[in-house]
Every structure is written in C-alpha cells, then in structure tokens.
Tab-separated table of C-alpha atoms in Angstrom:
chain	number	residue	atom	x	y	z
F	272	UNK	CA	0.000	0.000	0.000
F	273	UNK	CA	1.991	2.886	-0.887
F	274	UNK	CA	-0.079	5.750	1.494
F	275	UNK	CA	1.081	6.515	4.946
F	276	UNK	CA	-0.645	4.493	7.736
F	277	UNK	CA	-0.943	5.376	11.697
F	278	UNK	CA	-2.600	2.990	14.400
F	279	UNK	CA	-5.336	4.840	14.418
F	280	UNK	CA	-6.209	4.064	10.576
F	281	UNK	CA	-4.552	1.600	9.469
F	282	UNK	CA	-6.756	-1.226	8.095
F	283	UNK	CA	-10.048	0.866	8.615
F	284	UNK	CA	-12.301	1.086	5.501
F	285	UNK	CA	-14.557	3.935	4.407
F	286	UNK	CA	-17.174	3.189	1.568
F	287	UNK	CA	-18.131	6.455	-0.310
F	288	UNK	CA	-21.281	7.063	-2.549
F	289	UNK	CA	-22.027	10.088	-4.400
F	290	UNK	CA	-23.826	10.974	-7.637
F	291	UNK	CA	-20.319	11.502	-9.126
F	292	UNK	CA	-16.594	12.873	-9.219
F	293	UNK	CA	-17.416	15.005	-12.174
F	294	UNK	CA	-18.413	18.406	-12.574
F	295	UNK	CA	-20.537	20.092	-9.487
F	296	UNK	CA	-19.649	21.385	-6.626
F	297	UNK	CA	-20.954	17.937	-4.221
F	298	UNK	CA	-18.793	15.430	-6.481
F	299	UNK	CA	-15.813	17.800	-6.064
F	300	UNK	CA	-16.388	17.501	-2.276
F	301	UNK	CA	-16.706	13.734	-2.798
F	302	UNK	CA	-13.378	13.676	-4.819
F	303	UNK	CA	-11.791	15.940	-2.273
F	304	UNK	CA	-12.986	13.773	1.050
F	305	UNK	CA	-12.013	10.470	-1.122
F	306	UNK	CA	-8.036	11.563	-1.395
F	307	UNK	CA	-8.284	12.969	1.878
F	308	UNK	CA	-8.920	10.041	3.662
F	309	UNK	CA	-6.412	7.843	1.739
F	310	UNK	CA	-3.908	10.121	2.270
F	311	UNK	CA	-4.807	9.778	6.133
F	312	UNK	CA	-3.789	6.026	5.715
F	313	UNK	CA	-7.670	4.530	4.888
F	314	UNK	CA	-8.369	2.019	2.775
F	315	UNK	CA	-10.989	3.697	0.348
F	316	UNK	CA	-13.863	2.851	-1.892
F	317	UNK	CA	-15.829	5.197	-3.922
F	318	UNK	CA	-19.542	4.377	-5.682
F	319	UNK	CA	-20.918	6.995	-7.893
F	320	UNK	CA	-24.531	5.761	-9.183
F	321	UNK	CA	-24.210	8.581	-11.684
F	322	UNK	CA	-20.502	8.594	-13.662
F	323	UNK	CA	-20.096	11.878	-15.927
F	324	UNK	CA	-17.448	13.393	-17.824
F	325	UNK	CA	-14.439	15.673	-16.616
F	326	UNK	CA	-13.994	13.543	-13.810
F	327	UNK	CA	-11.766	15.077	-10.917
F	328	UNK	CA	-8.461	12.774	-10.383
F	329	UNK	CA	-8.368	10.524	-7.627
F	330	UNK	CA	-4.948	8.554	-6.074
F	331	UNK	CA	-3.638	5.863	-7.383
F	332	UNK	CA	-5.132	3.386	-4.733
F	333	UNK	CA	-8.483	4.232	-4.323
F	334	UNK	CA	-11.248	1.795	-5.813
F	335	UNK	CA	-13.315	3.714	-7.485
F	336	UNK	CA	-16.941	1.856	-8.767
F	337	UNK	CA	-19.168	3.682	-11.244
F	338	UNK	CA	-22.285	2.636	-11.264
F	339	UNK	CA	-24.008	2.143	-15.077
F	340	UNK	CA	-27.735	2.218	-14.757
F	341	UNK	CA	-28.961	1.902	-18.474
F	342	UNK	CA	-32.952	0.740	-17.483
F	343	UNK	CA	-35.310	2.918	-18.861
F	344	UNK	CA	-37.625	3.457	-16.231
F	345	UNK	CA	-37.083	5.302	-13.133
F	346	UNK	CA	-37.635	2.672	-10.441
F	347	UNK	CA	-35.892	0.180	-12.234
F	348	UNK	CA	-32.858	2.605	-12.497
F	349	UNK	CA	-32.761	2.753	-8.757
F	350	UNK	CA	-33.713	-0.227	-7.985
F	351	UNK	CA	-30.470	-1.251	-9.742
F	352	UNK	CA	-28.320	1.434	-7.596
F	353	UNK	CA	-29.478	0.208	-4.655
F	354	UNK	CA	-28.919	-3.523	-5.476
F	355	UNK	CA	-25.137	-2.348	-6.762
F	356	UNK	CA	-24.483	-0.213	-3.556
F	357	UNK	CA	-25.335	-2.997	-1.382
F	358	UNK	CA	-22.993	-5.304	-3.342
F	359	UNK	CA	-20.642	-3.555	-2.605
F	360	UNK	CA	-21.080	-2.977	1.256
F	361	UNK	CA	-20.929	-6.743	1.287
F	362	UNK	CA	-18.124	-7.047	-0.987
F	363	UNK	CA	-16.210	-4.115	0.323
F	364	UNK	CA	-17.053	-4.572	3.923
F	365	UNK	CA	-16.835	-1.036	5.193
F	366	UNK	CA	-15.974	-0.042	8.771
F	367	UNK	CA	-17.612	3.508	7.931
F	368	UNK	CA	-20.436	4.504	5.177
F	369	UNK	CA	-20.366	8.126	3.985
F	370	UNK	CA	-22.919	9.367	1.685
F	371	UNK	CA	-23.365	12.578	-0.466
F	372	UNK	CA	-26.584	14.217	-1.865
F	373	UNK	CA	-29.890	13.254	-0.726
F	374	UNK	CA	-30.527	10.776	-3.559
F	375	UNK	CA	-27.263	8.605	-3.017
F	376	UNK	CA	-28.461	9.041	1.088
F	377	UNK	CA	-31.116	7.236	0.067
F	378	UNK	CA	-30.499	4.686	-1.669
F	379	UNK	CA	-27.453	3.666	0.373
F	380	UNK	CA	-29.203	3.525	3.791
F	381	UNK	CA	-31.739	1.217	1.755
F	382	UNK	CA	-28.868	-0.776	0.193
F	383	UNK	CA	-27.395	-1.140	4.391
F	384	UNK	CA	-30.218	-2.982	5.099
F	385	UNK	CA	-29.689	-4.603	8.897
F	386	UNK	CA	-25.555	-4.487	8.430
F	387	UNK	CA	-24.245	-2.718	11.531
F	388	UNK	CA	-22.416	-0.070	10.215
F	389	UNK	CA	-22.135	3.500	10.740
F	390	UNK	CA	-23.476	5.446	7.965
F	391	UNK	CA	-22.759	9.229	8.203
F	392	UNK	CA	-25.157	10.913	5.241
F	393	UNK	CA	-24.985	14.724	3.995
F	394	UNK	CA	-27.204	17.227	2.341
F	395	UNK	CA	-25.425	19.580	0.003
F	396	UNK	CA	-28.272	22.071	-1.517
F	397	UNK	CA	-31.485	22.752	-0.120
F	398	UNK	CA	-33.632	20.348	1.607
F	399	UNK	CA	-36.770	21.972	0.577
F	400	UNK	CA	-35.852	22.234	-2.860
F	401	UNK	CA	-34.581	18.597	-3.348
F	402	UNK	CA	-36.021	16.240	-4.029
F	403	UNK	CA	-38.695	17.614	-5.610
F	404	UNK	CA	-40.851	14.683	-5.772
F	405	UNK	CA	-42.970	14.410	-3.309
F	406	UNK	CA	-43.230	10.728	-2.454
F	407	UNK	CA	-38.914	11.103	-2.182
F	408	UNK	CA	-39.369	13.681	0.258
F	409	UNK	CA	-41.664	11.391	2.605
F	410	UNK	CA	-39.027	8.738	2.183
F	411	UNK	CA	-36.312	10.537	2.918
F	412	UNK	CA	-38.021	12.381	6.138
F	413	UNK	CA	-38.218	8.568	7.004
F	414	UNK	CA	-34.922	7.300	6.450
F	415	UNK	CA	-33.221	10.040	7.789
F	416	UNK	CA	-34.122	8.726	11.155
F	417	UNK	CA	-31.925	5.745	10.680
F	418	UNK	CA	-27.905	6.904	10.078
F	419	UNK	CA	-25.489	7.849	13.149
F	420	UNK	CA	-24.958	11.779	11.853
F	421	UNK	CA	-26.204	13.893	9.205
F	422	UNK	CA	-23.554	16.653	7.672
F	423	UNK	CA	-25.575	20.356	6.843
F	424	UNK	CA	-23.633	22.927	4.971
F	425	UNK	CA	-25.306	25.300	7.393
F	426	UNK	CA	-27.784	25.969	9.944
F	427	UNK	CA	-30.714	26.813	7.995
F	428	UNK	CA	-30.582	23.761	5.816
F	429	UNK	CA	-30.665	21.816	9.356
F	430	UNK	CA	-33.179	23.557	10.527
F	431	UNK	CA	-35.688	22.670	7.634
F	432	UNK	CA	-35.901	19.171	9.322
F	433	UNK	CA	-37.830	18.416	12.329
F	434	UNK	CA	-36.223	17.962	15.775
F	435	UNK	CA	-35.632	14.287	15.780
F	436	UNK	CA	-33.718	14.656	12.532
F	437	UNK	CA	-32.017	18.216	13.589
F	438	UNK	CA	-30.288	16.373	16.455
F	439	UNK	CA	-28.232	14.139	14.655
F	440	UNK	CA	-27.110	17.132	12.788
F	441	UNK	CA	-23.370	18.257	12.479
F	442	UNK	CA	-22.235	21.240	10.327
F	443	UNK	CA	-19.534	20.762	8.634
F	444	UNK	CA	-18.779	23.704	5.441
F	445	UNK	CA	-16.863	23.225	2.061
F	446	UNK	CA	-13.308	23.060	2.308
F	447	UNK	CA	-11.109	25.462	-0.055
F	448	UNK	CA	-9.269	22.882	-2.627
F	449	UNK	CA	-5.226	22.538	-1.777
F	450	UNK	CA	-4.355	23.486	-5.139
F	451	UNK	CA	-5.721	26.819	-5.217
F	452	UNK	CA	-3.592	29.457	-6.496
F	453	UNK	CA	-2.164	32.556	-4.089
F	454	UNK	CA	-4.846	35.838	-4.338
F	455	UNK	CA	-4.047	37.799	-7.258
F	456	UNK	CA	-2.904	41.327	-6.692
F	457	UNK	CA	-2.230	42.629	-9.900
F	458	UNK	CA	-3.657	45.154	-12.484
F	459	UNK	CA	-7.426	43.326	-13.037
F	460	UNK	CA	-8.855	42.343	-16.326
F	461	UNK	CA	-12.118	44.260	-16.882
F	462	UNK	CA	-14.188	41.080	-17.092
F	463	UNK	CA	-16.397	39.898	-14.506
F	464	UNK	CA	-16.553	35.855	-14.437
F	465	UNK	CA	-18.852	33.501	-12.581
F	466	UNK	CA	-18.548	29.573	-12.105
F	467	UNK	CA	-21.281	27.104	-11.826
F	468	UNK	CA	-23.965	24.626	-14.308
F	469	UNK	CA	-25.962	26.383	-16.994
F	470	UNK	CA	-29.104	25.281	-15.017
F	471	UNK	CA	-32.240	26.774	-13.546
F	472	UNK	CA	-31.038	26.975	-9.993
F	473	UNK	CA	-27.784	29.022	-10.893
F	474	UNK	CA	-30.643	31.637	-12.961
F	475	UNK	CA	-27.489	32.782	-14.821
F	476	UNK	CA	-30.295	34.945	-16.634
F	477	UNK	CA	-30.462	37.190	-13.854
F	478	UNK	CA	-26.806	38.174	-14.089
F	479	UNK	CA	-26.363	38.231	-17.569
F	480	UNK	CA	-29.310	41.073	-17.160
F	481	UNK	CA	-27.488	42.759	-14.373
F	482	UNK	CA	-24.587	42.815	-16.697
F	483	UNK	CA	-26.427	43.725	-19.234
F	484	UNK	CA	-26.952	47.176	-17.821
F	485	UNK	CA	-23.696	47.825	-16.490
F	486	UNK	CA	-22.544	47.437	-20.188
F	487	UNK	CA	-24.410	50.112	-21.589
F	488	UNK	CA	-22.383	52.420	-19.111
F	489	UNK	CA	-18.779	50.546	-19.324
F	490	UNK	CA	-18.114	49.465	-22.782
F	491	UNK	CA	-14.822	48.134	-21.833
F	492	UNK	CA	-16.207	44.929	-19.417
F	493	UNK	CA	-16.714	41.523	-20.766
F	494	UNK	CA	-18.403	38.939	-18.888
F	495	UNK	CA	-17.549	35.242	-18.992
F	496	UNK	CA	-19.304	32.459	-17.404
F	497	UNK	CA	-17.801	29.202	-16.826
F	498	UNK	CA	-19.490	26.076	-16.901
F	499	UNK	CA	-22.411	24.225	-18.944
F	500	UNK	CA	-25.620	22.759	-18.601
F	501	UNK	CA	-29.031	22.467	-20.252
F	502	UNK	CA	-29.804	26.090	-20.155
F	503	UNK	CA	-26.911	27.182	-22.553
F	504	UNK	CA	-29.423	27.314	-25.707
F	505	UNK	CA	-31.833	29.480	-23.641
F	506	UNK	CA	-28.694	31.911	-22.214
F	507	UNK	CA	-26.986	32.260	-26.012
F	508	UNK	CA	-30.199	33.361	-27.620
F	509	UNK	CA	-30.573	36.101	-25.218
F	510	UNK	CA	-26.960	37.297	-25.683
F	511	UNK	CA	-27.469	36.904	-29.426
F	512	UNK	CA	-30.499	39.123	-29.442
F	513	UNK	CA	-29.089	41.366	-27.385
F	514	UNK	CA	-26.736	43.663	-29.361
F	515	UNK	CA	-24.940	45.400	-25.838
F	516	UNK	CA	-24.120	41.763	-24.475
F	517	UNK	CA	-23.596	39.759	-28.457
F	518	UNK	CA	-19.445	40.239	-28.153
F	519	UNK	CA	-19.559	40.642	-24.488
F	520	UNK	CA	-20.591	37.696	-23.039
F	521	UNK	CA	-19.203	34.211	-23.323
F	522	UNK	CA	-19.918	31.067	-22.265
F	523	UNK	CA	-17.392	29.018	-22.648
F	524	UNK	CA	-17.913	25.928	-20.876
F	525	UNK	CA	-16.276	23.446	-18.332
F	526	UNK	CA	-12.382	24.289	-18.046
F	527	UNK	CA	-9.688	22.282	-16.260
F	528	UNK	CA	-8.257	25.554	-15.000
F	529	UNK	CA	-10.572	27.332	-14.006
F	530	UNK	CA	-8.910	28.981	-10.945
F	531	UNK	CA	-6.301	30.163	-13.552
F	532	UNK	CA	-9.065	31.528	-15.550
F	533	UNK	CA	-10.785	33.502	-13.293
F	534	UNK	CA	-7.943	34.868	-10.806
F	535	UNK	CA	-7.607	38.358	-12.541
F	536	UNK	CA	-10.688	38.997	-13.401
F	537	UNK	CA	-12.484	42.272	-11.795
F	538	UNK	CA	-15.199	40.658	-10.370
F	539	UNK	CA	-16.818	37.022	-9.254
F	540	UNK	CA	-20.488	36.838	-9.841
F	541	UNK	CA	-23.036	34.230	-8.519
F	542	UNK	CA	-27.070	34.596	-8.692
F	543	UNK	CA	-28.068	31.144	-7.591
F	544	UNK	CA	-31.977	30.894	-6.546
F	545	UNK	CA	-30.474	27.958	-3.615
F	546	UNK	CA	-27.361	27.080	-2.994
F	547	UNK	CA	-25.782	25.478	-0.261
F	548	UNK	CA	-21.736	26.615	0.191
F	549	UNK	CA	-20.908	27.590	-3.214
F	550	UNK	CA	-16.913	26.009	-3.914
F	551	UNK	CA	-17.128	28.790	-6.357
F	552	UNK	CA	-17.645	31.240	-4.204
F	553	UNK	CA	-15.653	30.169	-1.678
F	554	UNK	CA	-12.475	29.380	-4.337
F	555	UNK	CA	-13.377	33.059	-5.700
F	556	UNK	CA	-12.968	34.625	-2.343
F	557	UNK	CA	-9.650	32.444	-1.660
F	558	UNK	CA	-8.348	33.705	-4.294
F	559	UNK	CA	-8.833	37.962	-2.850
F	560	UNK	CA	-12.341	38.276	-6.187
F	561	UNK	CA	-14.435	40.664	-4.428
F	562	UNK	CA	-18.023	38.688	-4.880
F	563	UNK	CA	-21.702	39.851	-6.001
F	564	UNK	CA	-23.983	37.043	-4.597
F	565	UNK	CA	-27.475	36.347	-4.363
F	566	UNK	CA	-28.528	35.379	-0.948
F	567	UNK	CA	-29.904	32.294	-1.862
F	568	UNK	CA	-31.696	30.078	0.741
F	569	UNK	CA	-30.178	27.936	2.456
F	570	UNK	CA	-27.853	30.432	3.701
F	571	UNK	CA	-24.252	29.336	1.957
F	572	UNK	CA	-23.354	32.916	0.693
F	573	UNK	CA	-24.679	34.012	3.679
F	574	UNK	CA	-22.181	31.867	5.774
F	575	UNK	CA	-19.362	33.041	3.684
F	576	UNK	CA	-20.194	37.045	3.186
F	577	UNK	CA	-20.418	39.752	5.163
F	578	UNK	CA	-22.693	42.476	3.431
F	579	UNK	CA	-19.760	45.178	2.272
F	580	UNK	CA	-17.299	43.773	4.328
F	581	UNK	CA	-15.567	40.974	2.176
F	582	UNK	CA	-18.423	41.143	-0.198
F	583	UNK	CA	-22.216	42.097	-1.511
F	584	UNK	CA	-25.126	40.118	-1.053
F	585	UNK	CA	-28.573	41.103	-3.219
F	586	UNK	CA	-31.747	39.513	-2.995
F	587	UNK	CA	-32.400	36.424	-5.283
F	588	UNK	CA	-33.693	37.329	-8.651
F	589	UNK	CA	-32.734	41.255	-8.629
F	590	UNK	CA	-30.789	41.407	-11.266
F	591	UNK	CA	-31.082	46.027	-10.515
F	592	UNK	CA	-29.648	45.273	-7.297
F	593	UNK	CA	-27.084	43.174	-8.455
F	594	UNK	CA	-26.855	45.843	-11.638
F	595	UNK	CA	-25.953	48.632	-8.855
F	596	UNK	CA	-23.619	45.972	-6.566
F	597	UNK	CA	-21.403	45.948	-9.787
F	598	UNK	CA	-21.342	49.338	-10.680
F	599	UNK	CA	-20.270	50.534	-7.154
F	600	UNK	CA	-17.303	47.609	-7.007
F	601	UNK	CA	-16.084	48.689	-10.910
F	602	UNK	CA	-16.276	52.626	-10.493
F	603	UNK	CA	-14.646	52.173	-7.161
F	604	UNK	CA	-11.200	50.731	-7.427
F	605	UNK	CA	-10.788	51.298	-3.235
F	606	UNK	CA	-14.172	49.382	-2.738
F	607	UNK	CA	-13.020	46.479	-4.985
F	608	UNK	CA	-9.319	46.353	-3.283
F	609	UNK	CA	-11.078	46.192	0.161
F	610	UNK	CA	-13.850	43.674	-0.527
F	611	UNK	CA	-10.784	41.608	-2.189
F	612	UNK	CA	-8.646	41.743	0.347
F	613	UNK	CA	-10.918	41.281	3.364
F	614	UNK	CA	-12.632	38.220	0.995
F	615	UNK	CA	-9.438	35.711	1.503
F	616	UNK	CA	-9.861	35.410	5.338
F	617	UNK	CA	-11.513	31.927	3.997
F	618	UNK	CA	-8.288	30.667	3.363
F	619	UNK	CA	-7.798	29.932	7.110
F	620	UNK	CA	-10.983	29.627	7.894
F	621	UNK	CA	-12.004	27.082	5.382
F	622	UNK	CA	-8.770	25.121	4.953
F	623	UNK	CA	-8.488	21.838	3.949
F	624	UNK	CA	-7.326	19.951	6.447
F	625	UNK	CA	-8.816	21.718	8.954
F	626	UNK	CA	-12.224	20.770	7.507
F	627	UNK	CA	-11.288	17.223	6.747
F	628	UNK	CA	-9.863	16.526	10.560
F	629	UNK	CA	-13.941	18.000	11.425
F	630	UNK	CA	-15.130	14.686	8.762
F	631	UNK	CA	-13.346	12.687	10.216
F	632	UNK	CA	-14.572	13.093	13.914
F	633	UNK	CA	-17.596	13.264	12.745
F	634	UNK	CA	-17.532	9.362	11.123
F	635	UNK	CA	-15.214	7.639	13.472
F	636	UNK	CA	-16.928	8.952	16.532
C-alpha cells in the first residue's frame, strides 16, 4: 500500500457514494474527502450511481466503482443502484459509510439494510428544494431517522428538518481545494466571471441582465461564465439578441483551470436561486475576487459574506440590485481592493485539512 498508515487508521475502511466525481460542486467535495482520507492512511472505496465526464483525479489506490444504470424506467434505475451499492457494502465490507446528496443518502441507507455499520449521510443544496418529488421527500423524512450523523452545509438547511432529525445534525462547510492558487494582486482584467452549471437553480439569466446594464455604461467589461448545462441554448439566444451583451458575453464551458481563468478577473459573480456553500464562491474569495452574490436560501453565501465587508449580497432574482452591486465595485477601485482583500480570510478559515480533521470526527466517533 503505498499511502502513509498510523494505528489509528490503518486497516479501517470507508465506503463512499455520491452521484459523481465530475463536474458540481458535491462530487468535487466527494473527490476531495475520497483523497483525503487515503492520504490519512484509509483504505478507500468510492460508488458513484451517476458517472459523468471531466472527472476530478483521484490517487492511485483508491477503488473507485461507477455505477451504469442503463434501465429505462425510473424505479428500475434505482432499484439497480441500490442492489449495486449494497454489493458492494458486502463485498467491500466497510468499517464507515459516507454518503453525499440526498438521492445517493437514500439509496445507500436502503442498500445497508440490517448491516451494523455507521453510515454518516450529507445534504449539500437545499432540503426543501430537493427532491422535488414528493413521495422522495416522505421517504427521505423517514430514512433520515436511521444513520449515526447527518452533515448540513449550514444551519438553515438543518433547521428545515424536524427535531428528531435536527439532532443528529453536524455542520460541517466546504473546504477550499489545496491546489488553489495565491490571491491575485495585480492590475485586473475588466471582465467579470462567474462559475457554476448552466441550469435553472444558478438563474445565470439574472446576471447576464445585471450585466447587461452595467454594459451600456462601461463598454470596456466583458463577462464570462464558466461552466455548462441544459440552459446554454436558452442563455446564447438572449446574448445573441441582445446587441450590448452579443461580443460581451461568453460562455465558454467546463475548463480544467478554471482557478487560472478567473484569478484576474475584476469581479466574481453568482445569482443562484439555492445554494448550499458555493466552492465557487468560496475558491473566488480564496483567491482575494471581491463577490456579487445572491442570498440564496439555504444560507451558503450568507455563511461566507459579510454584506460590504468581504463582499455584496442582493436579494435572489434582482438582477437592478445586483446591476448597482457591480457598478459601485467597478467605479470604485478602493471598494473592490477592500472587498478583495478582506474576501481571503476563507483561506484559514475554510482550509483543507482543517475541515477534513472536522469529517473525520464526525464518522469515526
């Protein structure tokens, strides 16, 4: 075995299941927690019951089982997952279960069955926003009853649960990624970027529209948004009809450097209807971006923003408000300096190992 091993760890397993290792900000958690713990000296196993593309690396040593459900139907889909997952508890013989998203919670504590071991499950988005099927919600009101802890990104999305559930609650936030690069102090590109799917719950839409009037007064600022999603066809007919936004706004999908990308820019944008702790955000902030944010239920840019202090917060949907948060942070270069500055006190607060060592207690306890 060629990681490091202490008493503590050594010979321990830890089975992992998560949609995925791909793209989003939960399977970058996933990936991150995975190589954490094998570089702590655990023997780990990841199942994702939904593989995608531009996978995130993991080390050379980790079992890693993607789960391909090709049934047509729904319930048959899942069915399968759950009959896969529990294959591999048997197979695998965890000493610890941790689980990501409320789907995978699911299905795992299903696929557990009566095997005594501790499952630790997490909720990384709103509670009251997913699952949006009904019936899933019952179920997983139910189930939730049944692991040793459940992770919450923050307080509100805790508190959405009754009390039963609420006291097996632990919060635990998103840990900045090792490899970010040092805060960029030099002379800023006038572009303002944001990070994050081309979906409905990122509503892009309202910050293209916020940009949309700041361009008509700063001809010089480009905006780029990073990322992709099935709301792209919807976004590029907008900028195409739009003739102050048609060379001035990009969209130029899922990059392997983002971090690079973005670390010059002006300013980091993000008007999410729900969210829980943004990494993009967060990463943005590590790396001294003075943010615009919509304070999107359930509380992550809340958590990570103080109003004016180390960023601005503007209601969900108000694309003026986020229109005027702009203008004040590009036709004040003090403003923007401060709100950069002040915005990369997550880089202690948030640091990786700090927030893996809080995991950790949390399962083996």
């Amino acid at each position: 075995m060629n990681h490091s091993m202490n008493a503590k760890t050594e010979n321990k397993k830890i089975l992992i299941v998560s949609h995925g290792i791909g793209d989003g900000g939960a399977q970058r958690v996933t990936a991150m927690l995975v190589n954490g713990f094998f570089d702590k000296g655990y023997d780990v196993r990841v199942v994702t019951s939904a593989p995608s593309d531009n996978e995130y690396k993991l080390k050379d040593g980790v079992e890693y089982y993607p789960i391909i459900a090709g049934q047509k139907h729904t319930v048959e889909r899942v069915l399968y997952r759950i009959k896969e997952i529990r294959k591999n508890i048997i197979d695998f013989r965890p000493d610890y279960i941790l689980t990501l998203s409320a789907i995978p919670n699911m299905m795992t504590i299903i696929a557990r069955g009566m095997h005594k071991i501790d499952i630790v499950v997490s909720e990384r988005t709103d509670p009251s926003k997913h699952p949006d099927n009904r019936l899933a919600v019952i179920l997983r009101n139910i189930l939730y009853h049944l692991p040793k802890r459940i992770v919450f990104q923050t307080e509100e999305a805790r508190d959405y649960f009754p009390e039963t559930i609420r006291n097996k609650g632990m919060i635990i936030p998103n840990a900045l990624t090792p490899t970010l690069p040092e805060p960029y102090y030099g002379v800023c590109e006038k572009v303002i970027v944001g990070v994050g799917s081309l979906s409905d719950q990122k509503d892009w839409m309202t910050g293209i529209k916020a940009f949309e009037l700041l361009a008509k007064e700063n001809k010089d600022y480009r905006l780029v948004i990073y990322g992709d999603g099935i709301e792209r066809d919807k976004l590029e007919e907008y900028i195409e009809n739009c003739s102050d936004l048609k060379d001035r706004v990009s969209l130029p999908g899922f990059v392997s450097d983002v971090h690079e990308k973005i670390k010059n820019a002006s300013v980091f944008i993000s008007s999410s209807r729900y969210d829980g702790i943004s990494n993009s955000i967060l990463e943005a902030m590590g790396l001294g971006l003075p943010c615009v944010c919509t304070d999107a239920p359930v509380g992550g840019a809340r958590y990570l923003i103080k109003d004016h202090e180390n960023g601005i917060l503007v209601p969900v949907g108000d694309y003026y408000q986020m229109y005027q948060a702009l203008k004040s942070i590009v036709e004040n270069d003090e403003l923007k300096k401060r709100l950069g500055k002040n915005a990369t006190y997550v880089r202690s607060k948030f640091d990786y190992k700090r927030i893996l060592n809080q995991w950790e207690k949390v399962l083996i306890l």
